[in-house]
Amino acid sequence: MSKAKNAIVLVGFMGTGKSSVSKLLSERLGFMRVDLDDEIEKFEGRKISDIFTESGEPAFREIECKVLASILMNGERKIIATGGGAVLNPHNRDLMLTHGWVVSLTADARHIIERVRNDHSRPLLQGGVEERVNKLLEQRKHAYDFADFSVDTSRMTTEEVADCIIRQWEEHA
Ligand SMILES: Nc1ncnc2c1ncn2[C@@H]1O[C@H](COP(=O)(O)OP(=O)(O)O)[C@@H](O)[C@H]1O
Ligand SMILES: O=C(O)C1=C[C@@H](OP(=O)(O)O)[C@@H](O)[C@H](O)C1
Ligand SMILES: [Mg+2]
């Protein structure tokens, strides 16, 4: 990463640990932390699941795109945890690469399913977590390939993932 860049941007499938790892990175590096989903909820004044139910996924994606741009354009140094589908829009991918160092977190299906199984806040996984994770993972299998750096988190703790990202950032930035 060029340290001139203002953001470390975490991308990856649901349950790869973007939100959790962003907290550790923020504490360790002293950068502010922004979770795209939290910002969307603040901006809209409603939960992600309600946006999906009341307005539909295409409307959610439009809001996600606007909120991401506003976060990335603001020049303060920060760690950004994106939502798993934010990378589907090519415009979002361009913005992330232009303004940030993009880190992809991955995990195998088994670990993802274990991590998200008891959390009912993700609308895309309602009504059959295993089946939905497997189907979406297949659909999105190359969606995160554009990142600058990638970490397989399957057998790592969140602390180990944060260590790995910080090491890479300090050595190669
Ligand atoms: N490397 C990891 N090892 C074990 N559990 C993890 C790991 N990363 C995340 N988790 C757990 O998985 C769940 C989803 O993590 P979260 O950070 O919300 O992922 P994301 O934001 O990528 O969807 C949380 O309960 C979190 O504690
Ligand atoms: O993969 C997706 O399309 C989504 C991922 C979620 O974020 P996490 O990846 O943090 O779970 C959230 O943005 C929304 O439920 C849609
Ligand atoms: Mg998250």
PDB file of C-alpha atoms and ligand atoms in Angstrom:
ATOM      1  CA  MET A   1       0.000   0.000   0.000  1.00  0.00           C
ATOM      2  CA  SER A   2       1.205   3.448  -0.663  1.00  0.00           C
ATOM      3  CA  LYS A   3       0.985   5.124   2.737  1.00  0.00           C
ATOM      4  CA  ALA A   4      -0.332   8.118   0.842  1.00  0.00           C
ATOM      5  CA  LYS A   5      -3.564   6.156   0.598  1.00  0.00           C
ATOM      6  CA  ASN A   6      -6.051   6.983   3.272  1.00  0.00           C
ATOM      7  CA  ALA A   7      -7.848   3.737   3.850  1.00  0.00           C
ATOM      8  CA  ILE A   8      -7.369   0.049   4.471  1.00  0.00           C
ATOM      9  CA  VAL A   9     -10.458  -1.518   2.921  1.00  0.00           C
ATOM     10  CA  LEU A  10     -11.538  -5.004   4.012  1.00  0.00           C
ATOM     11  CA  VAL A  11     -13.566  -6.980   1.476  1.00  0.00           C
ATOM     12  CA  GLY A  12     -14.750 -10.596   1.543  1.00  0.00           C
ATOM     13  CA  PHE A  13     -17.690 -12.918   1.834  1.00  0.00           C
ATOM     14  CA  MET A  14     -20.074 -12.732   4.812  1.00  0.00           C
ATOM     15  CA  GLY A  15     -18.509 -14.254   7.915  1.00  0.00           C
ATOM     16  CA  THR A  16     -14.886 -13.896   6.832  1.00  0.00           C
ATOM     17  CA  GLY A  17     -14.393 -11.476   9.739  1.00  0.00           C
ATOM     18  CA  LYS A  18     -14.301  -8.029   8.114  1.00  0.00           C
ATOM     19  CA  SER A  19     -16.224  -6.260  10.893  1.00  0.00           C
ATOM     20  CA  SER A  20     -14.342  -8.038  13.721  1.00  0.00           C
ATOM     21  CA  VAL A  21     -10.867  -7.618  12.214  1.00  0.00           C
ATOM     22  CA  SER A  22     -11.513  -3.949  11.409  1.00  0.00           C
ATOM     23  CA  LYS A  23     -11.967  -3.293  15.151  1.00  0.00           C
ATOM     24  CA  LEU A  24      -8.605  -4.893  15.958  1.00  0.00           C
ATOM     25  CA  LEU A  25      -6.847  -3.034  13.142  1.00  0.00           C
ATOM     26  CA  SER A  26      -8.319   0.248  14.300  1.00  0.00           C
ATOM     27  CA  GLU A  27      -7.150  -0.341  17.896  1.00  0.00           C
ATOM     28  CA  ARG A  28      -3.683  -1.464  16.831  1.00  0.00           C
ATOM     29  CA  LEU A  29      -3.025   1.158  14.155  1.00  0.00           C
ATOM     30  CA  GLY A  30      -4.913   4.022  15.760  1.00  0.00           C
ATOM     31  CA  PHE A  31      -6.940   4.706  12.623  1.00  0.00           C
ATOM     32  CA  MET A  32     -10.641   5.360  12.924  1.00  0.00           C
ATOM     33  CA  ARG A  33     -12.928   2.516  11.927  1.00  0.00           C
ATOM     34  CA  VAL A  34     -15.931   2.656   9.665  1.00  0.00           C
ATOM     35  CA  ASP A  35     -18.272  -0.273   9.062  1.00  0.00           C
ATOM     36  CA  LEU A  36     -20.139   0.300   5.819  1.00  0.00           C
ATOM     37  CA  ASP A  37     -23.227  -1.575   7.058  1.00  0.00           C
ATOM     38  CA  ASP A  38     -23.357   0.534  10.240  1.00  0.00           C
ATOM     39  CA  GLU A  39     -23.087   3.731   8.184  1.00  0.00           C
ATOM     40  CA  ILE A  40     -25.893   2.566   5.888  1.00  0.00           C
ATOM     41  CA  GLU A  41     -28.092   1.860   8.916  1.00  0.00           C
ATOM     42  CA  LYS A  42     -27.339   5.323  10.360  1.00  0.00           C
ATOM     43  CA  PHE A  43     -27.961   7.036   7.029  1.00  0.00           C
ATOM     44  CA  GLU A  44     -31.238   5.210   6.454  1.00  0.00           C
ATOM     45  CA  GLY A  45     -32.384   5.047  10.087  1.00  0.00           C
ATOM     46  CA  ARG A  46     -33.288   1.386   9.649  1.00  0.00           C
ATOM     47  CA  LYS A  47     -31.688  -2.037   9.868  1.00  0.00           C
ATOM     48  CA  ILE A  48     -30.064  -3.683   6.833  1.00  0.00           C
ATOM     49  CA  SER A  49     -32.652  -6.464   7.054  1.00  0.00           C
ATOM     50  CA  ASP A  50     -35.487  -3.903   6.972  1.00  0.00           C
ATOM     51  CA  ILE A  51     -33.971  -2.160   3.943  1.00  0.00           C
ATOM     52  CA  PHE A  52     -33.913  -5.514   2.111  1.00  0.00           C
ATOM     53  CA  THR A  53     -37.473  -6.380   3.149  1.00  0.00           C
ATOM     54  CA  GLU A  54     -39.047  -2.973   2.615  1.00  0.00           C
ATOM     55  CA  SER A  55     -37.078  -1.671  -0.396  1.00  0.00           C
ATOM     56  CA  GLY A  56     -35.385  -4.719  -1.963  1.00  0.00           C
ATOM     57  CA  GLU A  57     -31.774  -5.610  -2.720  1.00  0.00           C
ATOM     58  CA  PRO A  58     -31.332  -3.246  -5.732  1.00  0.00           C
ATOM     59  CA  ALA A  59     -32.289  -0.265  -3.532  1.00  0.00           C
ATOM     60  CA  PHE A  60     -29.867  -1.483  -0.836  1.00  0.00           C
ATOM     61  CA  ARG A  61     -27.068  -1.681  -3.443  1.00  0.00           C
ATOM     62  CA  GLU A  62     -27.704   1.910  -4.537  1.00  0.00           C
ATOM     63  CA  ILE A  63     -27.544   3.173  -0.964  1.00  0.00           C
ATOM     64  CA  GLU A  64     -24.428   1.054  -0.353  1.00  0.00           C
ATOM     65  CA  CYS A  65     -22.732   2.617  -3.385  1.00  0.00           C
ATOM     66  CA  LYS A  66     -23.514   6.193  -2.272  1.00  0.00           C
ATOM     67  CA  VAL A  67     -22.459   5.652   1.328  1.00  0.00           C
ATOM     68  CA  LEU A  68     -19.227   3.888   0.300  1.00  0.00           C
ATOM     69  CA  ALA A  69     -18.294   6.790  -1.979  1.00  0.00           C
ATOM     70  CA  SER A  70     -18.890   9.329   0.768  1.00  0.00           C
ATOM     71  CA  ILE A  71     -16.704   7.349   3.190  1.00  0.00           C
ATOM     72  CA  LEU A  72     -13.883   6.879   0.681  1.00  0.00           C
ATOM     73  CA  MET A  73     -13.879  10.493  -0.504  1.00  0.00           C
ATOM     74  CA  ASN A  74     -13.472  11.849   3.010  1.00  0.00           C
ATOM     75  CA  GLY A  75      -9.697  12.069   3.381  1.00  0.00           C
ATOM     76  CA  GLU A  76      -9.267  10.939   6.986  1.00  0.00           C
ATOM     77  CA  ARG A  77      -7.181   7.806   7.589  1.00  0.00           C
ATOM     78  CA  LYS A  78      -9.407   4.877   8.334  1.00  0.00           C
ATOM     79  CA  ILE A  79     -10.084   1.163   8.321  1.00  0.00           C
ATOM     80  CA  ILE A  80     -13.219   0.343   6.339  1.00  0.00           C
ATOM     81  CA  ALA A  81     -15.122  -2.927   6.797  1.00  0.00           C
ATOM     82  CA  THR A  82     -17.337  -3.341   3.737  1.00  0.00           C
ATOM     83  CA  GLY A  83     -20.329  -5.670   3.373  1.00  0.00           C
ATOM     84  CA  GLY A  84     -19.763  -8.857   1.385  1.00  0.00           C
ATOM     85  CA  GLY A  85     -21.692  -7.656  -1.668  1.00  0.00           C
ATOM     86  CA  ALA A  86     -20.163  -4.192  -1.996  1.00  0.00           C
ATOM     87  CA  VAL A  87     -17.586  -5.529  -4.475  1.00  0.00           C
ATOM     88  CA  LEU A  88     -20.235  -6.620  -6.985  1.00  0.00           C
ATOM     89  CA  ASN A  89     -20.455  -3.098  -8.428  1.00  0.00           C
ATOM     90  CA  PRO A  90     -17.403  -2.371 -10.653  1.00  0.00           C
ATOM     91  CA  HIS A  91     -17.607   1.311  -9.754  1.00  0.00           C
ATOM     92  CA  ASN A  92     -17.210   0.393  -6.073  1.00  0.00           C
ATOM     93  CA  ARG A  93     -14.180  -1.773  -6.883  1.00  0.00           C
ATOM     94  CA  ASP A  94     -12.523   1.092  -8.775  1.00  0.00           C
ATOM     95  CA  LEU A  95     -13.182   3.509  -5.920  1.00  0.00           C
ATOM     96  CA  MET A  96     -11.774   1.104  -3.331  1.00  0.00           C
ATOM     97  CA  LEU A  97      -8.579   0.532  -5.326  1.00  0.00           C
ATOM     98  CA  THR A  98      -8.128   4.241  -6.030  1.00  0.00           C
ATOM     99  CA  HIS A  99      -8.558   5.415  -2.457  1.00  0.00           C
ATOM    100  CA  GLY A 100      -7.442   2.465  -0.397  1.00  0.00           C
ATOM    101  CA  TRP A 101      -5.313  -0.610   0.063  1.00  0.00           C
ATOM    102  CA  VAL A 102      -7.808  -3.433  -0.492  1.00  0.00           C
ATOM    103  CA  VAL A 103      -7.468  -6.571   1.643  1.00  0.00           C
ATOM    104  CA  SER A 104      -9.591  -9.621   0.872  1.00  0.00           C
ATOM    105  CA  LEU A 105     -10.508 -11.967   3.725  1.00  0.00           C
ATOM    106  CA  THR A 106     -11.463 -15.471   2.643  1.00  0.00           C
ATOM    107  CA  ALA A 107     -12.632 -18.595   4.475  1.00  0.00           C
ATOM    108  CA  ASP A 108     -13.868 -21.990   3.386  1.00  0.00           C
ATOM    109  CA  ALA A 109     -17.595 -22.747   3.361  1.00  0.00           C
ATOM    110  CA  ARG A 110     -17.449 -24.857   6.530  1.00  0.00           C
ATOM    111  CA  HIS A 111     -15.948 -22.055   8.622  1.00  0.00           C
ATOM    112  CA  ILE A 112     -18.234 -19.416   7.131  1.00  0.00           C
ATOM    113  CA  ILE A 113     -21.313 -21.522   7.922  1.00  0.00           C
ATOM    114  CA  GLU A 114     -20.148 -22.126  11.515  1.00  0.00           C
ATOM    115  CA  ARG A 115     -19.580 -18.400  12.011  1.00  0.00           C
ATOM    116  CA  VAL A 116     -22.855 -17.091  10.567  1.00  0.00           C
ATOM    117  CA  ARG A 117     -25.232 -19.926  11.452  1.00  0.00           C
ATOM    118  CA  ASN A 118     -26.672 -18.385  14.640  1.00  0.00           C
ATOM    119  CA  ASP A 119     -26.739 -14.783  13.491  1.00  0.00           C
ATOM    120  CA  HIS A 120     -30.022 -13.888  11.817  1.00  0.00           C
ATOM    121  CA  SER A 121     -29.082 -10.355  10.765  1.00  0.00           C
ATOM    122  CA  ARG A 122     -27.996 -11.239   7.217  1.00  0.00           C
ATOM    123  CA  PRO A 123     -31.016 -11.168   4.895  1.00  0.00           C
ATOM    124  CA  LEU A 124     -29.290 -13.102   2.107  1.00  0.00           C
ATOM    125  CA  LEU A 125     -28.802 -16.104   4.403  1.00  0.00           C
ATOM    126  CA  GLN A 126     -32.336 -16.409   5.721  1.00  0.00           C
ATOM    127  CA  GLY A 127     -34.131 -19.696   5.096  1.00  0.00           C
ATOM    128  CA  GLY A 128     -31.271 -22.175   4.828  1.00  0.00           C
ATOM    129  CA  VAL A 129     -27.797 -20.967   5.750  1.00  0.00           C
ATOM    130  CA  GLU A 130     -25.783 -23.888   4.303  1.00  0.00           C
ATOM    131  CA  GLU A 131     -27.508 -23.897   0.953  1.00  0.00           C
ATOM    132  CA  ARG A 132     -27.377 -20.116   0.612  1.00  0.00           C
ATOM    133  CA  VAL A 133     -23.734 -19.808   1.611  1.00  0.00           C
ATOM    134  CA  ASN A 134     -22.723 -22.513  -0.867  1.00  0.00           C
ATOM    135  CA  LYS A 135     -24.729 -20.979  -3.697  1.00  0.00           C
ATOM    136  CA  LEU A 136     -23.510 -17.418  -3.094  1.00  0.00           C
ATOM    137  CA  LEU A 137     -19.896 -18.570  -2.651  1.00  0.00           C
ATOM    138  CA  GLU A 138     -20.110 -20.201  -6.082  1.00  0.00           C
ATOM    139  CA  GLN A 139     -21.665 -17.062  -7.617  1.00  0.00           C
ATOM    140  CA  ARG A 140     -19.044 -14.837  -6.017  1.00  0.00           C
ATOM    141  CA  LYS A 141     -16.028 -17.105  -6.363  1.00  0.00           C
ATOM    142  CA  HIS A 142     -13.968 -14.487  -8.251  1.00  0.00           C
ATOM    143  CA  ALA A 143     -15.613 -11.383  -6.815  1.00  0.00           C
ATOM    144  CA  TYR A 144     -12.805 -10.635  -4.380  1.00  0.00           C
ATOM    145  CA  ASP A 145      -9.861 -11.383  -6.708  1.00  0.00           C
ATOM    146  CA  PHE A 146      -9.285  -7.705  -7.466  1.00  0.00           C
ATOM    147  CA  ALA A 147      -7.888  -7.031  -3.957  1.00  0.00           C
ATOM    148  CA  ASP A 148      -4.289  -5.968  -3.376  1.00  0.00           C
ATOM    149  CA  PHE A 149      -3.711  -8.627  -0.714  1.00  0.00           C
ATOM    150  CA  SER A 150      -5.589 -11.690   0.492  1.00  0.00           C
ATOM    151  CA  VAL A 151      -5.702 -13.661   3.769  1.00  0.00           C
ATOM    152  CA  ASP A 152      -7.335 -17.073   4.251  1.00  0.00           C
ATOM    153  CA  THR A 153      -8.866 -16.727   7.720  1.00  0.00           C
ATOM    154  CA  SER A 154     -10.250 -20.290   7.956  1.00  0.00           C
ATOM    155  CA  ARG A 155      -7.759 -21.490  10.543  1.00  0.00           C
ATOM    156  CA  MET A 156      -6.727 -18.168  12.036  1.00  0.00           C
ATOM    157  CA  THR A 157      -8.007 -16.207  15.002  1.00  0.00           C
ATOM    158  CA  THR A 158      -9.113 -12.640  14.356  1.00  0.00           C
ATOM    159  CA  GLU A 159      -5.954 -11.479  16.191  1.00  0.00           C
ATOM    160  CA  GLU A 160      -3.790 -13.550  13.847  1.00  0.00           C
ATOM    161  CA  VAL A 161      -5.585 -12.082  10.835  1.00  0.00           C
ATOM    162  CA  ALA A 162      -4.990  -8.549  12.121  1.00  0.00           C
ATOM    163  CA  ASP A 163      -1.293  -9.365  12.765  1.00  0.00           C
ATOM    164  CA  CYS A 164      -0.910 -10.694   9.242  1.00  0.00           C
ATOM    165  CA  ILE A 165      -2.464  -7.579   7.695  1.00  0.00           C
ATOM    166  CA  ILE A 166      -0.380  -5.219   9.825  1.00  0.00           C
ATOM    167  CA  ARG A 167       2.831  -7.077   8.978  1.00  0.00           C
ATOM    168  CA  GLN A 168       2.063  -6.850   5.276  1.00  0.00           C
ATOM    169  CA  TRP A 169       1.127  -3.215   5.560  1.00  0.00           C
ATOM    170  CA  GLU A 170       4.307  -2.299   7.439  1.00  0.00           C
ATOM    171  CA  GLU A 171       6.630  -4.366   5.234  1.00  0.00           C
ATOM    172  CA  HIS A 172       5.235  -3.626   1.834  1.00  0.00           C
ATOM    173  CA  ALA A 173       3.387  -0.358   2.158  1.00  0.00           C
TER     174      ALA A 173
HETATM  175  N1  LIG B   1     -11.017 -15.763  12.209  1.00  0.00           N
HETATM  176  C1  LIG B   1     -12.125 -16.022  12.920  1.00  0.00           C
HETATM  177  N2  LIG B   1     -12.172 -17.093  13.736  1.00  0.00           N
HETATM  178  C2  LIG B   1     -13.288 -17.379  14.448  1.00  0.00           C
HETATM  179  N3  LIG B   1     -14.428 -16.652  14.412  1.00  0.00           N
HETATM  180  C3  LIG B   1     -14.435 -15.574  13.612  1.00  0.00           C
HETATM  181  C4  LIG B   1     -13.309 -15.202  12.826  1.00  0.00           C
HETATM  182  N4  LIG B   1     -13.625 -14.076  12.118  1.00  0.00           N
HETATM  183  C5  LIG B   1     -14.889 -13.764  12.460  1.00  0.00           C
HETATM  184  N5  LIG B   1     -15.379 -14.656  13.345  1.00  0.00           N
HETATM  185  C6  LIG B   1     -16.731 -14.652  13.928  1.00  0.00           C
HETATM  186  O1  LIG B   1     -17.631 -14.805  12.846  1.00  0.00           O
HETATM  187  C7  LIG B   1     -18.777 -13.964  13.008  1.00  0.00           C
HETATM  188  C8  LIG B   1     -18.897 -13.035  11.800  1.00  0.00           C
HETATM  189  O2  LIG B   1     -17.802 -12.128  11.829  1.00  0.00           O
HETATM  190  P1  LIG B   1     -17.907 -10.671  11.218  1.00  0.00           P
HETATM  191  O3  LIG B   1     -16.708  -9.929  11.658  1.00  0.00           O
HETATM  192  O4  LIG B   1     -19.243 -10.088  11.484  1.00  0.00           O
HETATM  193  O5  LIG B   1     -17.786 -11.011   9.652  1.00  0.00           O
HETATM  194  P2  LIG B   1     -18.169 -10.154   8.375  1.00  0.00           P
HETATM  195  O6  LIG B   1     -18.196  -8.706   8.777  1.00  0.00           O
HETATM  196  O7  LIG B   1     -17.082 -10.469   7.392  1.00  0.00           O
HETATM  197  O8  LIG B   1     -19.491 -10.681   7.935  1.00  0.00           O
HETATM  198  C9  LIG B   1     -18.581 -13.235  14.344  1.00  0.00           C
HETATM  199  O9  LIG B   1     -19.254 -13.949  15.344  1.00  0.00           O
HETATM  200  C10 LIG B   1     -17.085 -13.315  14.574  1.00  0.00           C
HETATM  201  O10 LIG B   1     -16.748 -13.308  15.938  1.00  0.00           O
HETATM  202  O1  LIG B   2     -22.791 -10.255   1.104  1.00  0.00           O
HETATM  203  C1  LIG B   2     -23.749  -9.438   1.063  1.00  0.00           C
HETATM  204  O2  LIG B   2     -24.361  -9.178   0.016  1.00  0.00           O
HETATM  205  C2  LIG B   2     -24.127  -8.733   2.308  1.00  0.00           C
HETATM  206  C3  LIG B   2     -23.258  -8.759   3.383  1.00  0.00           C
HETATM  207  C4  LIG B   2     -23.560  -8.122   4.674  1.00  0.00           C
HETATM  208  O3  LIG B   2     -22.364  -7.675   5.320  1.00  0.00           O
HETATM  209  P1  LIG B   2     -21.272  -8.698   5.950  1.00  0.00           P
HETATM  210  O4  LIG B   2     -20.420  -9.215   4.827  1.00  0.00           O
HETATM  211  O5  LIG B   2     -20.492  -7.847   6.890  1.00  0.00           O
HETATM  212  O6  LIG B   2     -22.023  -9.777   6.624  1.00  0.00           O
HETATM  213  C5  LIG B   2     -24.528  -6.943   4.464  1.00  0.00           C
HETATM  214  O7  LIG B   2     -23.880  -5.899   3.763  1.00  0.00           O
HETATM  215  C6  LIG B   2     -25.751  -7.375   3.708  1.00  0.00           C
HETATM  216  O8  LIG B   2     -26.437  -8.317   4.508  1.00  0.00           O
HETATM  217  C7  LIG B   2     -25.420  -7.985   2.343  1.00  0.00           C
HETATM  218 MG    MG B   3     -19.659  -7.140   8.599  1.00  0.00          MG
END
